[in-house]
Amino acid sequence: MDGSAQGVQIGAMLMAIRLRGMDLEETVALTQALAKSGEQLEWPEAWRQQLVDKHSTGGVGDKVSLVLAPALAACGCKQVPMISGRGLGHTGGTLDKLESIPGFTVIQSPEQMQSLLEQVGCCIVGQSKKLVPADGILYEARDVTATVDSLPLITGSSGLSFTTSPSACPTASILSKKVVESLSALLVDVKFGAAALLPSQAEARELAGALVGVGAGLGLQVAAALTAMDNPLGRSVGHTLEVEEALLCMDGAGPPDLRDLVTRLGGTLLWLSRQAEDPAEGAARVAATLDDGSARDRFERMLATQGVDPWLARALCSGTPAQRRQLLPRAREQEELLAPADGTVELIRALPLARVLHELGAGRSRAGEPLRPAVGAELLVGVGQKLRRGTPWLRVHLDAPALSGPQRRALQGALVLSDRAPFTAPSPFAELILPPTDTQQ
C-alpha cells in the first residue's frame, strides 16, 4: 500500500494468477493480505453471535438485501454493515436502488455504522476507501489485464466485477471484505443461469466450494446458496420499482419467489449463527417479520437514520403501493407489450430484458456513470401462467419517447411460451453448500 508496486507488476501478477491458478493455501494468504491492507471493523463482544451478513454475486431484479437486512434485524441479529455494491453491466446494485430514495446516504464511518447497528440492527453502506483498499487497487488493474470479461467473472461486495483465476481471486475479493467485518456467519448467494455471471450450476458449485473452503481456512463460517437466474427475480426490474417491490414483500405480500428466497437465506443465516434450531425454523421466523410488519418497521428506521427525511421514510413504509409510487422518482413514459400468441409462460429471459433496460439508462457500463433510477420494467405475468394473445405481459418505464424497434423485438424475444398446462414456478433456490462440520454448531 506504499505505492511501490507498479501497474505493470500488478497486471503481470493478475495475469499469472489467472493462467496458473491458486491453491487453497495461496488463496487464504491473498485474502488475509487484502483484509489487512486497511481498517478492521470492531464490535462489542456482546454482539459476537449476532453478527451475520449475506453477499450476492448479482442478478436481474435481485432486491433480496433490501428485505433481508431489516428482517434479520427484526429477528435479533446485528446485520453487520452490509457493504454492498453498485451495478455494473446488466446487474443492478443495491446501493443504486437505495439511492433512488431521496436523501439516502451510503457513506458511513465505522463509528456511524456501530451507531446504526445499535439503533436499528442493520445498515447498508458502500465500501470505504479505508476498508480493504488493496482490493480496490487490484480492481483498477482489470482493464490492463484483460480479465474483466473472463470466466469466472464474479462480483465482489464492492459491486464491481473482478476476475483472475478460477475461483481464487474472486474468492479473495469477496471474502477479504467479510474478514474485516468480524462476522459470526456469512451466506453467499451464488447465482447461475443465462443472466448470471456463472452460466451453469456446476460452475456455481465450484465457486461456492472455494468460498466455503477458504472461509473455513480464515476461521469464518461461510455457507453458499446456489440460486437460479434465468428469469428475473420477482416481478420488477429497475431501481425505484425494486424498492417498491421490496416494500411489498415487507407488507407480507409480493412475488412468491422473492419471499421464498428471502426466508430461505435468512433462515439459513439464523441457523448458522445458532439463533435457530434448523433452517426451517429460521425461515419461519423471517417470514413472521414480513407478515407482522416488524421488518418494514426496521427498514423505516434504517432509512431515517441513513439520511432519508423521517416523514418520507414513514410515508413510504406506511403507504399503499399507489402512494409509494408518487413518492419516488417516476419515468416520463410507460409502454406495454402484448403477448404475440396464446400459451403458457415457460420462461421470461432475464438477460435481454436487462440489456434493454441498460440501454434505456437503468444500468452503467463503467463505474461512475449516471443512472436513470425510474427506468425499469414490470412483469405483468408470471412463469407458469396461461396467457392469451393480445394480453399485456410487460410494462416498460422509460424516459425516452418510445422503445426503438430493436428494443421492442428484443423484449418480445424474452417471452417464451409453450403449449403445456399452467404450472407452479419452481423456487430459484437450488442447493446449499455448508461449511465443514467442525466449523458448524
One Martini backbone bead per residue (centre of mass of N, CA, C, O) as a GRO file, in nm:
protein
  441
    1MET     BB    1   0.050   0.067   0.003
    2ASP     BB    2   0.318   0.254  -0.086
    3GLY     BB    3   0.343   0.253  -0.421
    4SER     BB    4   0.575   0.053  -0.538
    5ALA     BB    5   0.378  -0.077  -0.720
    6GLN     BB    6   0.334  -0.138  -1.040
    7GLY     BB    7   0.107  -0.179  -1.283
    8VAL     BB    8   0.261  -0.405  -1.438
    9GLN     BB    9   0.295  -0.590  -1.191
   10ILE     BB   10   0.000  -0.632  -1.126
   11GLY     BB   11  -0.083  -0.738  -1.402
   12ALA     BB   12   0.111  -0.983  -1.402
   13MET     BB   13  -0.008  -1.118  -1.154
   14LEU     BB   14  -0.297  -1.156  -1.254
   15MET     BB   15  -0.226  -1.323  -1.506
   16ALA     BB   16  -0.081  -1.551  -1.358
   17ILE     BB   17  -0.320  -1.641  -1.188
   18ARG     BB   18  -0.512  -1.699  -1.421
   19LEU     BB   19  -0.326  -1.920  -1.562
   20ARG     BB   20  -0.230  -2.095  -1.285
   21GLY     BB   21  -0.347  -2.035  -1.028
   22MET     BB   22  -0.479  -2.134  -0.694
   23ASP     BB   23  -0.455  -2.244  -0.394
   24LEU     BB   24  -0.580  -2.250  -0.087
   25GLU     BB   25  -0.338  -2.122   0.062
   26GLU     BB   26  -0.303  -1.880  -0.132
   27THR     BB   27  -0.590  -1.764  -0.101
   28VAL     BB   28  -0.575  -1.709   0.199
   29ALA     BB   29  -0.330  -1.518   0.185
   30LEU     BB   30  -0.461  -1.306   0.000
   31THR     BB   31  -0.702  -1.239   0.178
   32GLN     BB   32  -0.539  -1.143   0.424
   33ALA     BB   33  -0.387  -0.915   0.279
   34LEU     BB   34  -0.631  -0.750   0.199
   35ALA     BB   35  -0.757  -0.715   0.484
   36LYS     BB   36  -0.479  -0.575   0.606
   37SER     BB   37  -0.483  -0.296   0.424
   38GLY     BB   38  -0.687  -0.202   0.654
   39GLU     BB   39  -0.946  -0.173   0.832
   40GLN     BB   40  -1.101  -0.290   1.133
   41LEU     BB   41  -1.389  -0.405   1.246
   42GLU     BB   42  -1.553  -0.327   1.561
   43TRP     BB   43  -1.729  -0.500   1.825
   44PRO     BB   44  -1.915  -0.592   2.060
   45GLU     BB   45  -1.905  -0.881   2.237
   46ALA     BB   46  -2.224  -0.920   2.260
   47TRP     BB   47  -2.246  -0.961   1.928
   48ARG     BB   48  -2.103  -1.214   1.818
   49GLN     BB   49  -2.368  -1.406   1.747
   50GLN     BB   50  -2.520  -1.167   1.557
   51LEU     BB   51  -2.312  -1.157   1.319
   52VAL     BB   52  -2.427  -1.096   0.988
   53ASP     BB   53  -2.416  -1.199   0.631
   54LYS     BB   54  -2.478  -1.108   0.278
   55HIS     BB   55  -2.397  -1.230  -0.055
   56SER     BB   56  -2.404  -1.135  -0.405
   57THR     BB   57  -2.333  -1.198  -0.753
   58GLY     BB   58  -2.582  -1.123  -0.914
   59GLY     BB   59  -2.889  -0.984  -1.064
   60VAL     BB   60  -3.220  -0.979  -1.185
   61GLY     BB   61  -3.412  -0.832  -0.943
   62ASP     BB   62  -3.215  -0.816  -0.687
   63LYS     BB   63  -3.379  -0.736  -0.359
   64VAL     BB   64  -3.303  -0.897  -0.098
   65SER     BB   65  -3.141  -0.701   0.090
   66LEU     BB   66  -3.377  -0.500   0.150
   67VAL     BB   67  -3.523  -0.732   0.326
   68LEU     BB   68  -3.317  -0.900   0.496
   69ALA     BB   69  -3.188  -0.699   0.688
   70PRO     BB   70  -3.449  -0.614   0.852
   71ALA     BB   71  -3.540  -0.903   0.921
   72LEU     BB   72  -3.292  -0.981   1.093
   73ALA     BB   73  -3.317  -0.752   1.293
   74ALA     BB   74  -3.604  -0.850   1.393
   75CYS     BB   75  -3.454  -1.130   1.497
   76GLY     BB   76  -3.171  -1.005   1.651
   77CYS     BB   77  -2.972  -0.913   1.461
   78LYS     BB   78  -2.649  -0.803   1.332
   79GLN     BB   79  -2.638  -0.651   1.038
   80VAL     BB   80  -2.379  -0.598   0.919
   81PRO     BB   81  -2.246  -0.393   0.729
   82MET     BB   82  -2.372  -0.394   0.424
   83ILE     BB   83  -2.137  -0.419   0.179
   84SER     BB   84  -2.224  -0.278  -0.104
   85GLY     BB   85  -2.323  -0.228  -0.447
   86ARG     BB   86  -2.290  -0.145  -0.774
   87GLY     BB   87  -2.374  -0.131  -1.084
   88LEU     BB   88  -2.253  -0.352  -1.358
   89GLY     BB   89  -2.403  -0.372  -1.628
   90HIS     BB   90  -2.692  -0.584  -1.598
   91THR     BB   91  -2.664  -0.544  -1.297
   92GLY     BB   92  -2.783  -0.450  -0.998
   93GLY     BB   93  -2.752  -0.216  -0.729
   94THR     BB   94  -2.818  -0.161  -0.403
   95LEU     BB   95  -2.730   0.137  -0.380
   96ASP     BB   96  -2.895   0.245  -0.619
   97LYS     BB   97  -3.169   0.176  -0.502
   98LEU     BB   98  -3.147   0.346  -0.240
   99GLU     BB   99  -3.071   0.623  -0.396
  100SER     BB  100  -3.371   0.654  -0.509
  101ILE     BB  101  -3.401   0.759  -0.227
  102PRO     BB  102  -3.435   1.044  -0.094
  103GLY     BB  103  -3.128   1.093   0.106
  104PHE     BB  104  -2.969   0.848   0.084
  105THR     BB  105  -2.679   0.723   0.273
  106VAL     BB  106  -2.376   0.523   0.217
  107ILE     BB  107  -2.177   0.695   0.382
  108GLN     BB  108  -1.992   0.543   0.655
  109SER     BB  109  -1.859   0.527   0.944
  110PRO     BB  110  -1.773   0.315   1.187
  111GLU     BB  111  -1.927   0.477   1.403
  112GLN     BB  112  -2.195   0.494   1.246
  113MET     BB  113  -2.241   0.193   1.215
  114GLN     BB  114  -2.268   0.128   1.517
  115SER     BB  115  -2.508   0.315   1.565
  116LEU     BB  116  -2.699   0.174   1.366
  117LEU     BB  117  -2.694  -0.104   1.504
  118GLU     BB  118  -2.804  -0.004   1.778
  119GLN     BB  119  -3.077   0.124   1.661
  120VAL     BB  120  -3.158  -0.110   1.424
  121GLY     BB  121  -2.951  -0.372   1.321
  122CYS     BB  122  -2.896  -0.214   1.042
  123CYS     BB  123  -2.696  -0.167   0.732
  124ILE     BB  124  -2.634   0.006   0.413
  125VAL     BB  125  -2.318   0.023   0.248
  126GLY     BB  126  -2.030   0.145   0.138
  127GLN     BB  127  -1.711   0.131   0.037
  128SER     BB  128  -1.437   0.210   0.192
  129LYS     BB  129  -1.108   0.320   0.149
  130LYS     BB  130  -1.028   0.183   0.440
  131LEU     BB  131  -1.147  -0.080   0.314
  132VAL     BB  132  -0.971  -0.278   0.137
  133PRO     BB  133  -0.771  -0.114  -0.073
  134ALA     BB  134  -0.627  -0.339  -0.240
  135ASP     BB  135  -0.876  -0.428  -0.401
  136GLY     BB  136  -0.910  -0.161  -0.556
  137ILE     BB  137  -0.641  -0.181  -0.707
  138LEU     BB  138  -0.702  -0.444  -0.854
  139TYR     BB  139  -0.951  -0.347  -1.000
  140GLU     BB  140  -0.806  -0.117  -1.170
  141ALA     BB  141  -0.637  -0.355  -1.335
  142ARG     BB  142  -0.839  -0.503  -1.531
  143ASP     BB  143  -0.787  -0.379  -1.813
  144VAL     BB  144  -0.475  -0.457  -1.847
  145THR     BB  145  -0.551  -0.781  -1.811
  146ALA     BB  146  -0.813  -0.881  -1.956
  147THR     BB  147  -1.039  -0.990  -1.705
  148VAL     BB  148  -1.336  -0.890  -1.696
  149ASP     BB  149  -1.462  -1.115  -1.924
  150SER     BB  150  -1.373  -1.352  -1.758
  151LEU     BB  151  -1.384  -1.666  -1.661
  152PRO     BB  152  -1.487  -1.618  -1.351
  153LEU     BB  153  -1.720  -1.370  -1.321
  154ILE     BB  154  -1.719  -1.169  -1.027
  155THR     BB  155  -1.886  -1.012  -0.763
  156GLY     BB  156  -1.804  -0.806  -0.544
  157SER     BB  157  -1.901  -0.619  -0.266
  158SER     BB  158  -1.856  -0.356  -0.448
  159GLY     BB  159  -1.994  -0.440  -0.740
  160LEU     BB  160  -1.729  -0.523  -0.890
  161SER     BB  161  -1.562  -0.663  -1.140
  162PHE     BB  162  -1.347  -0.963  -1.072
  163THR     BB  163  -1.065  -1.131  -1.234
  164THR     BB  164  -0.858  -1.429  -1.264
  165SER     BB  165  -0.903  -1.706  -1.131
  166PRO     BB  166  -1.035  -1.991  -1.056
  167SER     BB  167  -1.186  -1.866  -0.758
  168ALA     BB  168  -0.959  -1.705  -0.618
  169CYS     BB  169  -0.999  -1.386  -0.648
  170PRO     BB  170  -1.296  -1.370  -0.598
  171THR     BB  171  -1.272  -1.488  -0.318
  172ALA     BB  172  -1.082  -1.271  -0.202
  173SER     BB  173  -1.263  -1.026  -0.262
  174ILE     BB  174  -1.504  -1.112  -0.092
  175LEU     BB  175  -1.369  -1.211   0.188
  176SER     BB  176  -1.202  -0.964   0.272
  177LYS     BB  177  -1.459  -0.792   0.349
  178LYS     BB  178  -1.552  -1.003   0.574
  179VAL     BB  179  -1.315  -1.010   0.768
  180VAL     BB  180  -1.347  -0.701   0.864
  181GLU     BB  181  -1.643  -0.762   1.005
  182SER     BB  182  -1.659  -0.987   1.219
  183LEU     BB  183  -1.809  -1.262   1.182
  184SER     BB  184  -2.032  -1.544   1.239
  185ALA     BB  185  -2.190  -1.524   0.949
  186LEU     BB  186  -2.198  -1.638   0.598
  187LEU     BB  187  -2.392  -1.575   0.296
  188VAL     BB  188  -2.375  -1.694  -0.040
  189ASP     BB  189  -2.520  -1.587  -0.344
  190VAL     BB  190  -2.497  -1.811  -0.613
  191LYS     BB  191  -2.539  -1.745  -0.938
  192PHE     BB  192  -2.722  -1.908  -1.212
  193GLY     BB  193  -2.726  -1.860  -1.564
  194ALA     BB  194  -2.807  -1.656  -1.829
  195ALA     BB  195  -2.798  -1.389  -1.609
  196ALA     BB  196  -2.531  -1.484  -1.506
  197LEU     BB  197  -2.189  -1.516  -1.451
  198LEU     BB  198  -2.281  -1.818  -1.410
  199PRO     BB  199  -2.426  -2.057  -1.616
  200SER     BB  200  -2.369  -2.298  -1.417
  201GLN     BB  201  -2.404  -2.502  -1.147
  202ALA     BB  202  -2.117  -2.614  -1.147
  203GLU     BB  203  -1.970  -2.341  -1.133
  204ALA     BB  204  -2.109  -2.247  -0.874
  205ARG     BB  205  -2.008  -2.483  -0.700
  206GLU     BB  206  -1.708  -2.418  -0.722
  207LEU     BB  207  -1.717  -2.140  -0.592
  208ALA     BB  208  -1.859  -2.222  -0.332
  209GLY     BB  209  -1.639  -2.415  -0.234
  210ALA     BB  210  -1.420  -2.198  -0.213
  211LEU     BB  211  -1.558  -2.011  -0.012
  212VAL     BB  212  -1.593  -2.219   0.214
  213GLY     BB  213  -1.295  -2.314   0.240
  214VAL     BB  214  -1.159  -2.037   0.287
  215GLY     BB  215  -1.329  -1.956   0.525
  216ALA     BB  216  -1.225  -2.182   0.709
  217GLY     BB  217  -0.922  -2.087   0.688
  218LEU     BB  218  -1.020  -1.798   0.832
  219GLY     BB  219  -1.260  -1.864   1.050
  220LEU     BB  220  -1.516  -1.879   0.875
  221GLN     BB  221  -1.871  -1.899   0.846
  222VAL     BB  222  -1.948  -2.048   0.535
  223ALA     BB  223  -2.211  -2.026   0.302
  224ALA     BB  224  -2.390  -2.157   0.001
  225ALA     BB  225  -2.618  -2.045  -0.243
  226LEU     BB  226  -2.790  -2.183  -0.514
  227THR     BB  227  -2.926  -1.968  -0.774
  228ALA     BB  228  -3.147  -1.889  -1.009
  229MET     BB  229  -3.083  -1.687  -1.340
  230ASP     BB  230  -3.320  -1.661  -1.587
  231ASN     BB  231  -3.515  -1.517  -1.431
  232PRO     BB  232  -3.646  -1.281  -1.280
  233LEU     BB  233  -3.670  -1.141  -0.969
  234GLY     BB  234  -3.973  -1.121  -0.966
  235ARG     BB  235  -4.164  -0.827  -1.117
  236SER     BB  236  -3.910  -0.624  -1.085
  237VAL     BB  237  -3.710  -0.382  -1.278
  238GLY     BB  238  -3.548  -0.145  -1.108
  239HIS     BB  239  -3.495   0.070  -0.867
  240THR     BB  240  -3.777   0.180  -0.772
  241LEU     BB  241  -3.937  -0.080  -0.829
  242GLU     BB  242  -3.775  -0.252  -0.621
  243VAL     BB  243  -3.848  -0.095  -0.373
  244GLU     BB  244  -4.151  -0.146  -0.393
  245GLU     BB  245  -4.127  -0.461  -0.382
  246ALA     BB  246  -3.990  -0.479  -0.109
  247LEU     BB  247  -4.225  -0.351   0.047
  248LEU     BB  248  -4.430  -0.566  -0.032
  249CYS     BB  249  -4.283  -0.795   0.114
  250MET     BB  250  -4.303  -0.630   0.397
  251ASP     BB  251  -4.631  -0.672   0.381
  252GLY     BB  252  -4.669  -0.992   0.303
  253ALA     BB  253  -4.617  -0.986  -0.002
  254GLY     BB  254  -4.571  -1.055  -0.319
  255PRO     BB  255  -4.354  -1.245  -0.465
  256PRO     BB  256  -4.278  -1.576  -0.406
  257ASP     BB  257  -3.973  -1.589  -0.486
  258LEU     BB  258  -3.875  -1.367  -0.298
  259ARG     BB  259  -3.977  -1.478  -0.029
  260ASP     BB  260  -3.834  -1.750  -0.045
  261LEU     BB  261  -3.542  -1.641  -0.049
  262VAL     BB  262  -3.544  -1.474   0.206
  263THR     BB  263  -3.625  -1.704   0.407
  264ARG     BB  264  -3.399  -1.905   0.341
  265LEU     BB  265  -3.152  -1.728   0.389
  266GLY     BB  266  -3.230  -1.634   0.673
  267GLY     BB  267  -3.260  -1.915   0.804
  268THR     BB  268  -2.965  -2.000   0.761
  269LEU     BB  269  -2.834  -1.773   0.927
  270LEU     BB  270  -2.969  -1.838   1.198
  271TRP     BB  271  -2.846  -2.120   1.216
  272LEU     BB  272  -2.540  -2.054   1.188
  273SER     BB  273  -2.579  -1.844   1.451
  274ARG     BB  274  -2.760  -1.999   1.669
  275GLN     BB  275  -3.087  -1.882   1.632
  276ALA     BB  276  -3.158  -2.177   1.524
  277GLU     BB  277  -3.221  -2.513   1.490
  278ASP     BB  278  -3.308  -2.457   1.186
  279PRO     BB  279  -3.385  -2.340   0.877
  280ALA     BB  280  -3.695  -2.360   0.910
  281GLU     BB  281  -3.720  -2.192   1.166
  282GLY     BB  282  -3.583  -1.942   1.050
  283ALA     BB  283  -3.783  -1.894   0.816
  284ALA     BB  284  -4.031  -1.848   0.997
  285ARG     BB  285  -3.920  -1.595   1.137
  286VAL     BB  286  -3.886  -1.423   0.887
  287ALA     BB  287  -4.180  -1.438   0.790
  288ALA     BB  288  -4.301  -1.296   1.040
  289THR     BB  289  -4.170  -1.013   0.981
  290LEU     BB  290  -4.338  -0.971   0.720
  291ASP     BB  291  -4.634  -1.009   0.845
  292ASP     BB  292  -4.600  -0.799   1.111
  293GLY     BB  293  -4.395  -0.542   1.019
  294SER     BB  294  -4.100  -0.545   1.147
  295ALA     BB  295  -3.923  -0.513   0.895
  296ARG     BB  296  -4.045  -0.243   0.799
  297ASP     BB  297  -3.967  -0.085   1.054
  298ARG     BB  298  -3.659  -0.117   1.014
  299PHE     BB  299  -3.647   0.017   0.739
  300GLU     BB  300  -3.743   0.292   0.833
  301ARG     BB  301  -3.509   0.338   1.034
  302MET     BB  302  -3.283   0.316   0.828
  303LEU     BB  303  -3.360   0.551   0.652
  304ALA     BB  304  -3.360   0.775   0.876
  305THR     BB  305  -3.047   0.712   0.964
  306GLN     BB  306  -2.959   0.747   0.631
  307GLY     BB  307  -3.112   1.051   0.545
  308VAL     BB  308  -3.406   1.023   0.547
  309ASP     BB  309  -3.687   1.163   0.577
  310PRO     BB  310  -3.904   1.070   0.816
  311TRP     BB  311  -4.160   1.124   0.652
  312LEU     BB  312  -4.081   0.953   0.404
  313ALA     BB  313  -4.029   0.687   0.547
  314ARG     BB  314  -4.315   0.661   0.656
  315ALA     BB  315  -4.475   0.682   0.389
  316LEU     BB  316  -4.347   0.438   0.248
  317CYS     BB  317  -4.417   0.220   0.489
  318SER     BB  318  -4.748   0.306   0.508
  319GLY     BB  319  -4.823   0.293   0.226
  320THR     BB  320  -4.937   0.245  -0.066
  321PRO     BB  321  -4.839   0.161  -0.372
  322ALA     BB  322  -4.949   0.426  -0.501
  323GLN     BB  323  -4.815   0.622  -0.297
  324ARG     BB  324  -4.521   0.539  -0.339
  325ARG     BB  325  -4.499   0.624  -0.640
  326GLN     BB  326  -4.522   0.937  -0.568
  327LEU     BB  327  -4.235   0.941  -0.391
  328LEU     BB  328  -4.088   0.846  -0.641
  329PRO     BB  329  -3.932   0.818  -0.909
  330ARG     BB  330  -4.051   0.892  -1.246
  331ALA     BB  331  -4.128   0.814  -1.546
  332ARG     BB  332  -4.243   0.958  -1.842
  333GLU     BB  333  -4.295   0.663  -1.957
  334GLN     BB  334  -4.520   0.405  -2.094
  335GLU     BB  335  -4.493   0.054  -2.212
  336GLU     BB  336  -4.675  -0.202  -2.367
  337LEU     BB  337  -4.672  -0.552  -2.407
  338LEU     BB  338  -4.787  -0.811  -2.619
  339ALA     BB  339  -4.900  -1.107  -2.674
  340PRO     BB  340  -4.846  -1.306  -2.970
  341ALA     BB  341  -4.980  -1.556  -2.808
  342ASP     BB  342  -5.083  -1.839  -2.704
  343GLY     BB  343  -4.995  -1.952  -2.362
  344THR     BB  344  -4.738  -2.064  -2.156
  345VAL     BB  345  -4.518  -1.952  -1.927
  346GLU     BB  346  -4.185  -2.066  -1.935
  347LEU     BB  347  -4.021  -1.788  -1.991
  348ILE     BB  348  -3.820  -1.501  -1.872
  349ARG     BB  349  -3.573  -1.343  -2.004
  350ALA     BB  350  -3.340  -1.153  -1.834
  351LEU     BB  351  -3.116  -1.047  -2.025
  352PRO     BB  352  -3.269  -0.881  -2.246
  353LEU     BB  353  -3.410  -0.701  -2.043
  354ALA     BB  354  -3.153  -0.577  -1.912
  355ARG     BB  355  -3.028  -0.461  -2.173
  356VAL     BB  356  -3.249  -0.259  -2.240
  357LEU     BB  357  -3.243  -0.105  -1.971
  358HIS     BB  358  -2.955  -0.017  -2.004
  359GLU     BB  359  -3.002   0.156  -2.260
  360LEU     BB  360  -3.222   0.340  -2.096
  361GLY     BB  361  -3.043   0.389  -1.799
  362ALA     BB  362  -3.032   0.157  -1.560
  363GLY     BB  363  -2.731   0.131  -1.644
  364ARG     BB  364  -2.375   0.055  -1.641
  365SER     BB  365  -2.043   0.033  -1.789
  366ARG     BB  366  -1.917   0.238  -1.580
  367ALA     BB  367  -1.789   0.368  -1.328
  368GLY     BB  368  -1.989   0.668  -1.253
  369GLU     BB  369  -2.228   0.649  -1.407
  370PRO     BB  370  -2.525   0.754  -1.473
  371LEU     BB  371  -2.869   0.724  -1.372
  372ARG     BB  372  -3.210   0.594  -1.420
  373PRO     BB  373  -3.415   0.510  -1.162
  374ALA     BB  374  -3.709   0.485  -1.320
  375VAL     BB  375  -3.608   0.274  -1.490
  376GLY     BB  376  -3.811  -0.010  -1.613
  377ALA     BB  377  -3.992  -0.321  -1.518
  378GLU     BB  378  -4.307  -0.497  -1.547
  379LEU     BB  379  -4.440  -0.798  -1.467
  380LEU     BB  380  -4.771  -0.918  -1.560
  381VAL     BB  381  -4.643  -1.206  -1.546
  382GLY     BB  382  -4.591  -1.554  -1.484
  383VAL     BB  383  -4.455  -1.838  -1.440
  384GLY     BB  384  -4.713  -2.071  -1.555
  385GLN     BB  385  -4.896  -1.883  -1.705
  386LYS     BB  386  -5.174  -1.805  -1.873
  387LEU     BB  387  -5.191  -1.675  -2.218
  388ARG     BB  388  -5.322  -1.426  -2.423
  389ARG     BB  389  -5.361  -1.287  -2.701
  390GLY     BB  390  -5.302  -0.938  -2.634
  391THR     BB  391  -5.180  -0.949  -2.359
  392PRO     BB  392  -5.035  -0.793  -2.118
  393TRP     BB  393  -4.677  -0.857  -1.996
  394LEU     BB  394  -4.535  -0.563  -2.025
  395ARG     BB  395  -4.392  -0.277  -1.840
  396VAL     BB  396  -4.235   0.013  -1.948
  397HIS     BB  397  -4.002   0.239  -1.802
  398LEU     BB  398  -3.940   0.563  -1.958
  399ASP     BB  399  -3.766   0.859  -2.089
  400ALA     BB  400  -3.834   0.799  -2.355
  401PRO     BB  401  -4.074   0.814  -2.593
  402ALA     BB  402  -3.969   0.522  -2.707
  403LEU     BB  403  -3.926   0.235  -2.832
  404SER     BB  404  -3.744   0.059  -3.025
  405GLY     BB  405  -3.748  -0.186  -3.242
  406PRO     BB  406  -3.517  -0.363  -3.124
  407GLN     BB  407  -3.619  -0.347  -2.831
  408ARG     BB  408  -3.895  -0.477  -2.878
  409ARG     BB  409  -3.787  -0.744  -2.993
  410ALA     BB  410  -3.615  -0.827  -2.751
  411LEU     BB  411  -3.850  -0.841  -2.548
  412GLN     BB  412  -4.027  -1.046  -2.698
  413GLY     BB  413  -3.793  -1.267  -2.685
  414ALA     BB  414  -3.822  -1.314  -2.365
  415LEU     BB  415  -4.085  -1.459  -2.438
  416VAL     BB  416  -4.182  -1.793  -2.337
  417LEU     BB  417  -4.389  -2.027  -2.495
  418SER     BB  418  -4.634  -2.285  -2.433
  419ASP     BB  419  -4.864  -2.585  -2.443
  420ARG     BB  420  -4.882  -2.624  -2.156
  421ALA     BB  421  -4.987  -2.642  -1.861
  422PRO     BB  422  -5.025  -2.494  -1.595
  423PHE     BB  423  -4.777  -2.386  -1.341
  424THR     BB  424  -4.553  -2.405  -1.083
  425ALA     BB  425  -4.302  -2.231  -0.998
  426PRO     BB  426  -3.993  -2.268  -0.916
  427SER     BB  427  -3.751  -2.239  -0.711
  428PRO     BB  428  -3.440  -2.073  -0.710
  429PHE     BB  429  -3.359  -2.272  -0.497
  430ALA     BB  430  -3.109  -2.538  -0.530
  431GLU     BB  431  -2.854  -2.505  -0.316
  432LEU     BB  432  -2.647  -2.614  -0.028
  433ILE     BB  433  -2.335  -2.501   0.105
  434LEU     BB  434  -2.150  -2.621   0.364
  435PRO     BB  435  -1.962  -2.623   0.616
  436PRO     BB  436  -1.769  -2.772   0.799
  437THR     BB  437  -1.855  -2.944   1.084
  438ASP     BB  438  -1.630  -2.800   1.273
  439THR     BB  439  -1.779  -2.498   1.209
  440GLN     BB  440  -2.026  -2.569   1.333
  441GLN     BB  441  -2.243  -2.636   1.590
   0.00000   0.00000   0.00000
